[in-house]
């Protein structure tokens, strides 16, 4: 058994971790729907990489926080690639602020994208997985959702919410041969980390026993494993990929 020719929807697949997940799954012969919100050009580049690897792929625009856009996107994927077997809920944003200064809009923006987005996408694809009695849902969360972090109460709450959502859905669909897991990265070298100020970077490094930031491939390898048949007895789990960080 292999996942060759299965179809994966990767939300936020145009950049960073999502892009690395796309490359990893393409290597396994998985057909790809690369979701993005606004940057079509980057999504098309990922489609081009997948095509060069001999894999069918398409870029699909949708704001994951909007259920009607998500439903249209899923219809488009079903129409073109025929199915969604693997969902990677990866699209996510941060908008940091201490709670006392955090506006309701900023709270809603992060919760709607990270938590409601995972609900919208999972709900839209689950019926296809249930019908065929096979599926993989993999949620990219964060160690911040496990440990909390000052200035990130909205982000931490959104990711903790996804973890609880993930564990609950895992129990709902376990009998249908669908696994639902979360991968919790620590600090990964993406644009977000590149933009941190040097002193803060040093502080973070001092809290990582491996004394280095993770790579997007460190995360995509775990997502690839959870998507594979080898991981069929793992469900409802949260797996940290964080170099041993203690926040
Ligand atoms: P990134 O480089 O900022 O990329 C974010 C992706 O999400 C982009 O493809 C973006 O598309 C898409 N996106 C944002 N809002 C969206 C929306 N409303 N609807 C659909 N797509 C949307 O992010 P990243 O650093 O790779 O992070 C990916 C995931 O890993 C996130 O869930 C993040 O919380 C988590 N994570 C990251 C780190 C880290 O160190 N980087 C650590 C822990 C967890 P557009 O470009 O078109 O807007």
PDB file of C-alpha atoms and ligand atoms in Angstrom:
ATOM      1  CA  UNK A   1       0.000   0.000   0.000  1.00  0.00           C
ATOM      2  CA  UNK A   2       1.264   3.479  -0.795  1.00  0.00           C
ATOM      3  CA  UNK A   3      -0.168   6.967  -1.071  1.00  0.00           C
ATOM      4  CA  UNK A   4       0.949   7.243  -4.705  1.00  0.00           C
ATOM      5  CA  UNK A   5      -1.850   8.919  -6.764  1.00  0.00           C
ATOM      6  CA  UNK A   6      -3.806  10.024  -3.699  1.00  0.00           C
ATOM      7  CA  UNK A   7      -4.887  13.691  -3.721  1.00  0.00           C
ATOM      8  CA  UNK A   8      -3.759  16.174  -1.066  1.00  0.00           C
ATOM      9  CA  UNK A   9      -5.100  19.628  -0.324  1.00  0.00           C
ATOM     10  CA  UNK A  10      -2.443  21.765   1.351  1.00  0.00           C
ATOM     11  CA  UNK A  11      -3.796  25.033   2.709  1.00  0.00           C
ATOM     12  CA  UNK A  12      -1.237  27.833   2.550  1.00  0.00           C
ATOM     13  CA  UNK A  13       0.802  25.615   0.244  1.00  0.00           C
ATOM     14  CA  UNK A  14       2.422  28.459  -1.639  1.00  0.00           C
ATOM     15  CA  UNK A  15       5.195  29.345   0.828  1.00  0.00           C
ATOM     16  CA  UNK A  16       7.247  28.232   3.803  1.00  0.00           C
ATOM     17  CA  UNK A  17       6.220  24.994   5.500  1.00  0.00           C
ATOM     18  CA  UNK A  18       3.255  24.419   3.153  1.00  0.00           C
ATOM     19  CA  UNK A  19       5.508  24.568   0.119  1.00  0.00           C
ATOM     20  CA  UNK A  20       7.923  22.053   1.696  1.00  0.00           C
ATOM     21  CA  UNK A  21       4.981  19.751   2.451  1.00  0.00           C
ATOM     22  CA  UNK A  22       3.951  20.020  -1.213  1.00  0.00           C
ATOM     23  CA  UNK A  23       7.420  19.009  -2.403  1.00  0.00           C
ATOM     24  CA  UNK A  24       7.556  16.123   0.075  1.00  0.00           C
ATOM     25  CA  UNK A  25       4.147  14.743  -0.950  1.00  0.00           C
ATOM     26  CA  UNK A  26       4.973  15.214  -4.651  1.00  0.00           C
ATOM     27  CA  UNK A  27       8.022  13.019  -4.052  1.00  0.00           C
ATOM     28  CA  UNK A  28       5.605  10.345  -2.813  1.00  0.00           C
ATOM     29  CA  UNK A  29       3.585  10.705  -6.045  1.00  0.00           C
ATOM     30  CA  UNK A  30       0.642  12.494  -4.393  1.00  0.00           C
ATOM     31  CA  UNK A  31      -1.461  14.809  -6.614  1.00  0.00           C
ATOM     32  CA  UNK A  32      -1.622  18.294  -5.155  1.00  0.00           C
ATOM     33  CA  UNK A  33      -4.095  21.122  -4.661  1.00  0.00           C
ATOM     34  CA  UNK A  34      -2.053  24.122  -3.553  1.00  0.00           C
ATOM     35  CA  UNK A  35      -4.262  26.579  -1.704  1.00  0.00           C
ATOM     36  CA  UNK A  36      -3.255  30.218  -1.308  1.00  0.00           C
ATOM     37  CA  UNK A  37      -5.025  33.392  -0.260  1.00  0.00           C
ATOM     38  CA  UNK A  38      -3.475  36.157  -2.350  1.00  0.00           C
ATOM     39  CA  UNK A  39      -0.093  35.196  -3.827  1.00  0.00           C
ATOM     40  CA  UNK A  40      -1.020  33.334  -7.022  1.00  0.00           C
ATOM     41  CA  UNK A  41       2.490  33.602  -8.443  1.00  0.00           C
ATOM     42  CA  UNK A  42       4.078  31.643  -5.561  1.00  0.00           C
ATOM     43  CA  UNK A  43       1.331  29.006  -5.714  1.00  0.00           C
ATOM     44  CA  UNK A  44       1.939  28.607  -9.462  1.00  0.00           C
ATOM     45  CA  UNK A  45       5.664  28.117  -8.787  1.00  0.00           C
ATOM     46  CA  UNK A  46       4.853  25.212  -6.455  1.00  0.00           C
ATOM     47  CA  UNK A  47       2.524  23.738  -9.089  1.00  0.00           C
ATOM     48  CA  UNK A  48       5.416  24.008 -11.581  1.00  0.00           C
ATOM     49  CA  UNK A  49       7.778  22.172  -9.199  1.00  0.00           C
ATOM     50  CA  UNK A  50       5.224  19.371  -8.725  1.00  0.00           C
ATOM     51  CA  UNK A  51       4.632  19.080 -12.485  1.00  0.00           C
ATOM     52  CA  UNK A  52       8.392  18.782 -13.065  1.00  0.00           C
ATOM     53  CA  UNK A  53       8.369  15.906 -10.566  1.00  0.00           C
ATOM     54  CA  UNK A  54       5.723  14.221 -12.743  1.00  0.00           C
ATOM     55  CA  UNK A  55       2.818  15.025 -10.448  1.00  0.00           C
ATOM     56  CA  UNK A  56      -0.538  16.599 -11.363  1.00  0.00           C
ATOM     57  CA  UNK A  57      -1.165  19.772  -9.374  1.00  0.00           C
ATOM     58  CA  UNK A  58      -3.340  22.847  -9.331  1.00  0.00           C
ATOM     59  CA  UNK A  59      -3.342  26.169  -7.513  1.00  0.00           C
ATOM     60  CA  UNK A  60      -6.613  26.988  -5.768  1.00  0.00           C
ATOM     61  CA  UNK A  61      -7.465  30.348  -4.273  1.00  0.00           C
ATOM     62  CA  UNK A  62      -9.589  30.589  -1.117  1.00  0.00           C
ATOM     63  CA  UNK A  63      -9.530  32.421   2.162  1.00  0.00           C
ATOM     64  CA  UNK A  64      -9.802  29.468   4.554  1.00  0.00           C
ATOM     65  CA  UNK A  65     -11.662  31.580   7.107  1.00  0.00           C
ATOM     66  CA  UNK A  66     -14.602  31.875   4.670  1.00  0.00           C
ATOM     67  CA  UNK A  67     -16.632  28.649   4.453  1.00  0.00           C
ATOM     68  CA  UNK A  68     -18.275  29.539   1.119  1.00  0.00           C
ATOM     69  CA  UNK A  69     -14.865  30.118  -0.502  1.00  0.00           C
ATOM     70  CA  UNK A  70     -13.637  26.816   0.969  1.00  0.00           C
ATOM     71  CA  UNK A  71     -16.656  24.915  -0.393  1.00  0.00           C
ATOM     72  CA  UNK A  72     -16.108  26.371  -3.882  1.00  0.00           C
ATOM     73  CA  UNK A  73     -12.406  25.449  -3.670  1.00  0.00           C
ATOM     74  CA  UNK A  74     -13.167  21.850  -2.673  1.00  0.00           C
ATOM     75  CA  UNK A  75     -15.692  21.502  -5.529  1.00  0.00           C
ATOM     76  CA  UNK A  76     -13.004  22.763  -7.903  1.00  0.00           C
ATOM     77  CA  UNK A  77     -10.498  20.176  -6.608  1.00  0.00           C
ATOM     78  CA  UNK A  78     -13.021  17.335  -6.827  1.00  0.00           C
ATOM     79  CA  UNK A  79     -13.864  18.440 -10.383  1.00  0.00           C
ATOM     80  CA  UNK A  80     -10.227  18.530 -11.488  1.00  0.00           C
ATOM     81  CA  UNK A  81      -8.329  15.956  -9.398  1.00  0.00           C
ATOM     82  CA  UNK A  82     -11.309  13.742  -8.485  1.00  0.00           C
ATOM     83  CA  UNK A  83     -10.931  13.554  -4.708  1.00  0.00           C
ATOM     84  CA  UNK A  84      -9.349  14.838  -1.507  1.00  0.00           C
ATOM     85  CA  UNK A  85      -7.686  11.982   0.404  1.00  0.00           C
ATOM     86  CA  UNK A  86      -5.229  14.008   2.470  1.00  0.00           C
ATOM     87  CA  UNK A  87      -5.858  17.403   4.046  1.00  0.00           C
ATOM     88  CA  UNK A  88      -2.999  19.435   5.485  1.00  0.00           C
ATOM     89  CA  UNK A  89      -4.410  22.352   7.487  1.00  0.00           C
ATOM     90  CA  UNK A  90      -1.313  24.518   7.285  1.00  0.00           C
ATOM     91  CA  UNK A  91      -2.537  28.053   6.469  1.00  0.00           C
ATOM     92  CA  UNK A  92      -1.856  30.196   9.484  1.00  0.00           C
ATOM     93  CA  UNK A  93      -1.091  33.737  10.526  1.00  0.00           C
ATOM     94  CA  UNK A  94       0.284  35.572  13.532  1.00  0.00           C
ATOM     95  CA  UNK A  95      -0.668  39.027  14.726  1.00  0.00           C
ATOM     96  CA  UNK A  96       1.140  39.488  18.024  1.00  0.00           C
ATOM     97  CA  UNK A  97       0.171  41.879  20.763  1.00  0.00           C
ATOM     98  CA  UNK A  98      -0.021  41.891  24.537  1.00  0.00           C
ATOM     99  CA  UNK A  99      -3.579  41.120  25.592  1.00  0.00           C
ATOM    100  CA  UNK A 100      -4.155  44.536  27.146  1.00  0.00           C
ATOM    101  CA  UNK A 101      -3.512  46.138  23.750  1.00  0.00           C
ATOM    102  CA  UNK A 102      -5.093  43.450  21.573  1.00  0.00           C
ATOM    103  CA  UNK A 103      -8.118  44.650  19.610  1.00  0.00           C
ATOM    104  CA  UNK A 104     -11.098  42.412  18.989  1.00  0.00           C
ATOM    105  CA  UNK A 105     -10.333  42.557  15.242  1.00  0.00           C
ATOM    106  CA  UNK A 106      -6.836  41.176  15.773  1.00  0.00           C
ATOM    107  CA  UNK A 107      -8.179  38.396  18.006  1.00  0.00           C
ATOM    108  CA  UNK A 108     -10.846  37.495  15.415  1.00  0.00           C
ATOM    109  CA  UNK A 109      -8.450  37.643  12.454  1.00  0.00           C
ATOM    110  CA  UNK A 110      -6.090  35.043  13.974  1.00  0.00           C
ATOM    111  CA  UNK A 111      -8.814  32.777  15.386  1.00  0.00           C
ATOM    112  CA  UNK A 112     -10.786  32.887  12.134  1.00  0.00           C
ATOM    113  CA  UNK A 113      -7.823  31.943   9.952  1.00  0.00           C
ATOM    114  CA  UNK A 114      -6.096  29.398  12.181  1.00  0.00           C
ATOM    115  CA  UNK A 115      -8.978  27.720  14.023  1.00  0.00           C
ATOM    116  CA  UNK A 116     -12.109  28.373  11.976  1.00  0.00           C
ATOM    117  CA  UNK A 117     -10.063  27.784   8.801  1.00  0.00           C
ATOM    118  CA  UNK A 118      -9.206  24.273  10.031  1.00  0.00           C
ATOM    119  CA  UNK A 119     -12.884  23.635  10.837  1.00  0.00           C
ATOM    120  CA  UNK A 120     -14.016  24.922   7.417  1.00  0.00           C
ATOM    121  CA  UNK A 121     -11.533  22.820   5.454  1.00  0.00           C
ATOM    122  CA  UNK A 122     -11.896  19.644   7.513  1.00  0.00           C
ATOM    123  CA  UNK A 123     -15.681  19.781   7.344  1.00  0.00           C
ATOM    124  CA  UNK A 124     -15.620  20.349   3.581  1.00  0.00           C
ATOM    125  CA  UNK A 125     -13.468  17.281   2.821  1.00  0.00           C
ATOM    126  CA  UNK A 126     -14.380  14.794   5.546  1.00  0.00           C
ATOM    127  CA  UNK A 127     -17.441  13.377   3.762  1.00  0.00           C
ATOM    128  CA  UNK A 128     -15.247  12.209   0.842  1.00  0.00           C
ATOM    129  CA  UNK A 129     -12.889  10.490   3.269  1.00  0.00           C
ATOM    130  CA  UNK A 130     -15.744   8.869   5.209  1.00  0.00           C
ATOM    131  CA  UNK A 131     -17.344   7.579   2.007  1.00  0.00           C
ATOM    132  CA  UNK A 132     -14.142   5.897   0.816  1.00  0.00           C
ATOM    133  CA  UNK A 133     -13.090   4.791   4.321  1.00  0.00           C
ATOM    134  CA  UNK A 134      -9.609   6.257   4.054  1.00  0.00           C
ATOM    135  CA  UNK A 135      -8.246   9.646   4.894  1.00  0.00           C
ATOM    136  CA  UNK A 136      -5.537  11.707   6.530  1.00  0.00           C
ATOM    137  CA  UNK A 137      -6.015  15.054   8.235  1.00  0.00           C
ATOM    138  CA  UNK A 138      -2.801  16.691   9.409  1.00  0.00           C
ATOM    139  CA  UNK A 139      -2.926  19.979  11.262  1.00  0.00           C
ATOM    140  CA  UNK A 140       0.127  22.210  11.487  1.00  0.00           C
ATOM    141  CA  UNK A 141      -0.115  23.768  14.945  1.00  0.00           C
ATOM    142  CA  UNK A 142       2.683  25.165  17.136  1.00  0.00           C
ATOM    143  CA  UNK A 143       4.482  24.513  20.418  1.00  0.00           C
ATOM    144  CA  UNK A 144       3.020  27.886  21.413  1.00  0.00           C
ATOM    145  CA  UNK A 145      -0.398  26.212  21.399  1.00  0.00           C
ATOM    146  CA  UNK A 146       0.894  23.716  23.987  1.00  0.00           C
ATOM    147  CA  UNK A 147       2.973  25.988  26.208  1.00  0.00           C
ATOM    148  CA  UNK A 148       1.617  29.509  25.637  1.00  0.00           C
ATOM    149  CA  UNK A 149       3.796  32.521  24.872  1.00  0.00           C
ATOM    150  CA  UNK A 150       3.538  36.157  25.993  1.00  0.00           C
ATOM    151  CA  UNK A 151       2.252  38.428  23.234  1.00  0.00           C
ATOM    152  CA  UNK A 152       0.699  35.514  21.390  1.00  0.00           C
ATOM    153  CA  UNK A 153      -2.473  34.747  23.354  1.00  0.00           C
ATOM    154  CA  UNK A 154      -4.593  34.834  20.182  1.00  0.00           C
ATOM    155  CA  UNK A 155      -2.185  32.594  18.249  1.00  0.00           C
ATOM    156  CA  UNK A 156      -1.715  30.215  21.223  1.00  0.00           C
ATOM    157  CA  UNK A 157      -5.488  29.952  21.725  1.00  0.00           C
ATOM    158  CA  UNK A 158      -6.031  29.279  18.012  1.00  0.00           C
ATOM    159  CA  UNK A 159      -3.435  26.492  17.925  1.00  0.00           C
ATOM    160  CA  UNK A 160      -4.590  24.968  21.237  1.00  0.00           C
ATOM    161  CA  UNK A 161      -8.074  25.019  19.741  1.00  0.00           C
ATOM    162  CA  UNK A 162      -6.871  23.159  16.655  1.00  0.00           C
ATOM    163  CA  UNK A 163      -5.191  20.536  18.874  1.00  0.00           C
ATOM    164  CA  UNK A 164      -8.438  19.916  20.781  1.00  0.00           C
ATOM    165  CA  UNK A 165     -10.427  19.955  17.523  1.00  0.00           C
ATOM    166  CA  UNK A 166      -7.978  17.466  16.009  1.00  0.00           C
ATOM    167  CA  UNK A 167      -8.188  15.071  18.983  1.00  0.00           C
ATOM    168  CA  UNK A 168     -11.991  15.183  18.908  1.00  0.00           C
ATOM    169  CA  UNK A 169     -12.325  14.581  15.169  1.00  0.00           C
ATOM    170  CA  UNK A 170      -9.786  11.749  15.453  1.00  0.00           C
ATOM    171  CA  UNK A 171     -12.231   9.974  17.778  1.00  0.00           C
ATOM    172  CA  UNK A 172     -15.231  10.731  15.550  1.00  0.00           C
ATOM    173  CA  UNK A 173     -13.725   9.171  12.430  1.00  0.00           C
ATOM    174  CA  UNK A 174     -11.289   6.549  13.738  1.00  0.00           C
ATOM    175  CA  UNK A 175     -13.613   3.693  12.777  1.00  0.00           C
ATOM    176  CA  UNK A 176     -13.594   4.938   9.160  1.00  0.00           C
ATOM    177  CA  UNK A 177      -9.847   4.434   8.735  1.00  0.00           C
ATOM    178  CA  UNK A 178      -9.210   8.173   8.859  1.00  0.00           C
ATOM    179  CA  UNK A 179      -6.390   9.471  11.029  1.00  0.00           C
ATOM    180  CA  UNK A 180      -6.269  13.017  12.389  1.00  0.00           C
ATOM    181  CA  UNK A 181      -3.042  14.320  13.880  1.00  0.00           C
ATOM    182  CA  UNK A 182      -1.228  17.551  14.656  1.00  0.00           C
ATOM    183  CA  UNK A 183       2.380  18.503  14.060  1.00  0.00           C
ATOM    184  CA  UNK A 184       3.667  21.198  16.413  1.00  0.00           C
ATOM    185  CA  UNK A 185       6.740  22.993  15.059  1.00  0.00           C
ATOM    186  CA  UNK A 186       8.975  25.107  17.272  1.00  0.00           C
ATOM    187  CA  UNK A 187      10.898  27.917  15.556  1.00  0.00           C
ATOM    188  CA  UNK A 188      11.393  27.105  11.892  1.00  0.00           C
ATOM    189  CA  UNK A 189      13.545  29.108   9.457  1.00  0.00           C
ATOM    190  CA  UNK A 190      10.859  30.848   7.418  1.00  0.00           C
ATOM    191  CA  UNK A 191      10.112  34.511   6.741  1.00  0.00           C
ATOM    192  CA  UNK A 192       8.537  34.832  10.208  1.00  0.00           C
ATOM    193  CA  UNK A 193      11.803  33.814  11.908  1.00  0.00           C
ATOM    194  CA  UNK A 194      13.946  35.842   9.468  1.00  0.00           C
ATOM    195  CA  UNK A 195      12.041  38.977  10.534  1.00  0.00           C
ATOM    196  CA  UNK A 196      12.727  38.528  14.289  1.00  0.00           C
ATOM    197  CA  UNK A 197      15.165  41.030  15.795  1.00  0.00           C
ATOM    198  CA  UNK A 198      18.702  39.655  16.482  1.00  0.00           C
ATOM    199  CA  UNK A 199      18.481  39.826  20.308  1.00  0.00           C
ATOM    200  CA  UNK A 200      15.173  37.938  20.320  1.00  0.00           C
ATOM    201  CA  UNK A 201      16.653  35.333  17.954  1.00  0.00           C
ATOM    202  CA  UNK A 202      19.556  34.795  20.399  1.00  0.00           C
ATOM    203  CA  UNK A 203      17.104  34.464  23.300  1.00  0.00           C
ATOM    204  CA  UNK A 204      15.102  31.837  21.429  1.00  0.00           C
ATOM    205  CA  UNK A 205      18.241  29.911  20.412  1.00  0.00           C
ATOM    206  CA  UNK A 206      19.317  29.773  24.067  1.00  0.00           C
ATOM    207  CA  UNK A 207      16.069  27.910  24.799  1.00  0.00           C
ATOM    208  CA  UNK A 208      16.579  25.298  22.070  1.00  0.00           C
ATOM    209  CA  UNK A 209      18.842  22.445  23.286  1.00  0.00           C
ATOM    210  CA  UNK A 210      19.826  21.700  19.673  1.00  0.00           C
ATOM    211  CA  UNK A 211      20.855  25.391  19.424  1.00  0.00           C
ATOM    212  CA  UNK A 212      19.470  25.850  15.919  1.00  0.00           C
ATOM    213  CA  UNK A 213      16.214  26.735  14.211  1.00  0.00           C
ATOM    214  CA  UNK A 214      14.368  23.954  12.427  1.00  0.00           C
ATOM    215  CA  UNK A 215      14.084  23.673   8.671  1.00  0.00           C
ATOM    216  CA  UNK A 216      10.837  23.474   6.733  1.00  0.00           C
ATOM    217  CA  UNK A 217      11.905  19.959   5.751  1.00  0.00           C
ATOM    218  CA  UNK A 218      12.056  18.922   9.423  1.00  0.00           C
ATOM    219  CA  UNK A 219       8.324  19.661   9.523  1.00  0.00           C
ATOM    220  CA  UNK A 220       7.400  18.362   6.065  1.00  0.00           C
ATOM    221  CA  UNK A 221       9.114  15.028   6.776  1.00  0.00           C
ATOM    222  CA  UNK A 222       6.813  14.508   9.768  1.00  0.00           C
ATOM    223  CA  UNK A 223       3.749  15.533   7.752  1.00  0.00           C
ATOM    224  CA  UNK A 224       4.828  13.133   4.986  1.00  0.00           C
ATOM    225  CA  UNK A 225       5.195  10.328   7.502  1.00  0.00           C
ATOM    226  CA  UNK A 226       1.760  10.957   9.040  1.00  0.00           C
ATOM    227  CA  UNK A 227       0.242  10.972   5.539  1.00  0.00           C
ATOM    228  CA  UNK A 228       1.798   7.611   4.732  1.00  0.00           C
ATOM    229  CA  UNK A 229       0.414   4.111   5.253  1.00  0.00           C
ATOM    230  CA  UNK A 230       3.195   3.459   7.790  1.00  0.00           C
ATOM    231  CA  UNK A 231       1.440   5.870  10.171  1.00  0.00           C
ATOM    232  CA  UNK A 232      -1.963   4.171  10.000  1.00  0.00           C
ATOM    233  CA  UNK A 233      -2.084   3.353  13.769  1.00  0.00           C
ATOM    234  CA  UNK A 234      -1.294   6.917  14.884  1.00  0.00           C
ATOM    235  CA  UNK A 235      -4.283   9.168  15.493  1.00  0.00           C
ATOM    236  CA  UNK A 236      -5.271  12.014  17.824  1.00  0.00           C
ATOM    237  CA  UNK A 237      -1.581  12.742  18.421  1.00  0.00           C
ATOM    238  CA  UNK A 238       0.400  15.961  18.656  1.00  0.00           C
ATOM    239  CA  UNK A 239       3.985  15.531  17.531  1.00  0.00           C
ATOM    240  CA  UNK A 240       6.477  18.258  18.361  1.00  0.00           C
ATOM    241  CA  UNK A 241       9.192  19.118  15.853  1.00  0.00           C
ATOM    242  CA  UNK A 242      11.121  21.685  17.861  1.00  0.00           C
ATOM    243  CA  UNK A 243      14.738  20.704  18.668  1.00  0.00           C
ATOM    244  CA  UNK A 244      13.676  20.203  22.311  1.00  0.00           C
ATOM    245  CA  UNK A 245      12.633  23.848  22.891  1.00  0.00           C
ATOM    246  CA  UNK A 246      11.339  24.993  26.258  1.00  0.00           C
ATOM    247  CA  UNK A 247       9.516  28.288  25.851  1.00  0.00           C
TER     248      UNK A 247
HETATM  249  P1  LIG B   1       4.042  31.579   5.820  1.00  0.00           P
HETATM  250  O1  LIG B   1       5.382  31.414   5.202  1.00  0.00           O
HETATM  251  O2  LIG B   1       3.666  32.909   6.388  1.00  0.00           O
HETATM  252  O3  LIG B   1       2.922  31.134   4.747  1.00  0.00           O
HETATM  253  C1  LIG B   1       1.579  31.223   5.088  1.00  0.00           C
HETATM  254  C2  LIG B   1       0.753  30.551   4.023  1.00  0.00           C
HETATM  255  O4  LIG B   1      -0.603  30.568   4.443  1.00  0.00           O
HETATM  256  C3  LIG B   1       0.809  31.256   2.692  1.00  0.00           C
HETATM  257  O5  LIG B   1       0.727  30.295   1.670  1.00  0.00           O
HETATM  258  C4  LIG B   1      -0.453  32.135   2.695  1.00  0.00           C
HETATM  259  O6  LIG B   1      -0.975  32.394   1.394  1.00  0.00           O
HETATM  260  C5  LIG B   1      -1.393  31.212   3.442  1.00  0.00           C
HETATM  261  N1  LIG B   1      -2.492  31.914   4.096  1.00  0.00           N
HETATM  262  C6  LIG B   1      -2.466  32.866   5.051  1.00  0.00           C
HETATM  263  N2  LIG B   1      -3.723  33.240   5.392  1.00  0.00           N
HETATM  264  C7  LIG B   1      -4.560  32.479   4.635  1.00  0.00           C
HETATM  265  C8  LIG B   1      -5.963  32.363   4.513  1.00  0.00           C
HETATM  266  N3  LIG B   1      -6.796  33.136   5.250  1.00  0.00           N
HETATM  267  N4  LIG B   1      -6.468  31.517   3.608  1.00  0.00           N
HETATM  268  C9  LIG B   1      -5.668  30.720   2.853  1.00  0.00           C
HETATM  269  N5  LIG B   1      -4.318  30.771   2.927  1.00  0.00           N
HETATM  270  C10 LIG B   1      -3.782  31.645   3.807  1.00  0.00           C
HETATM  271  O7  LIG B   1       3.796  30.523   6.995  1.00  0.00           O
HETATM  272  P2  LIG B   1       4.762  29.388   7.621  1.00  0.00           P
HETATM  273  O8  LIG B   1       5.754  30.071   8.495  1.00  0.00           O
HETATM  274  O9  LIG B   1       5.209  28.465   6.581  1.00  0.00           O
HETATM  275  O10 LIG B   1       3.711  28.669   8.598  1.00  0.00           O
HETATM  276  C11 LIG B   1       2.853  27.644   8.135  1.00  0.00           C
HETATM  277  C12 LIG B   1       2.116  27.068   9.335  1.00  0.00           C
HETATM  278  O11 LIG B   1       3.053  26.618  10.304  1.00  0.00           O
HETATM  279  C13 LIG B   1       1.229  28.090  10.049  1.00  0.00           C
HETATM  280  O12 LIG B   1       0.045  27.474  10.473  1.00  0.00           O
HETATM  281  C14 LIG B   1       2.063  28.503  11.243  1.00  0.00           C
HETATM  282  O13 LIG B   1       1.275  28.928  12.325  1.00  0.00           O
HETATM  283  C15 LIG B   1       2.771  27.189  11.560  1.00  0.00           C
HETATM  284  N6  LIG B   1       4.031  27.371  12.304  1.00  0.00           N
HETATM  285  C16 LIG B   1       5.082  28.033  11.759  1.00  0.00           C
HETATM  286  C17 LIG B   1       6.253  28.166  12.498  1.00  0.00           C
HETATM  287  C18 LIG B   1       7.464  28.880  11.953  1.00  0.00           C
HETATM  288  O14 LIG B   1       8.462  29.000  12.676  1.00  0.00           O
HETATM  289  N7  LIG B   1       7.460  29.337  10.721  1.00  0.00           N
HETATM  290  C19 LIG B   1       6.319  27.654  13.791  1.00  0.00           C
HETATM  291  C20 LIG B   1       5.220  26.986  14.307  1.00  0.00           C
HETATM  292  C21 LIG B   1       4.082  26.834  13.543  1.00  0.00           C
HETATM  293  P3  LIG B   1      -0.742  33.847   0.695  1.00  0.00           P
HETATM  294  O15 LIG B   1       0.745  34.020   0.591  1.00  0.00           O
HETATM  295  O16 LIG B   1      -1.421  33.747  -0.621  1.00  0.00           O
HETATM  296  O17 LIG B   1      -1.359  34.842   1.629  1.00  0.00           O
END
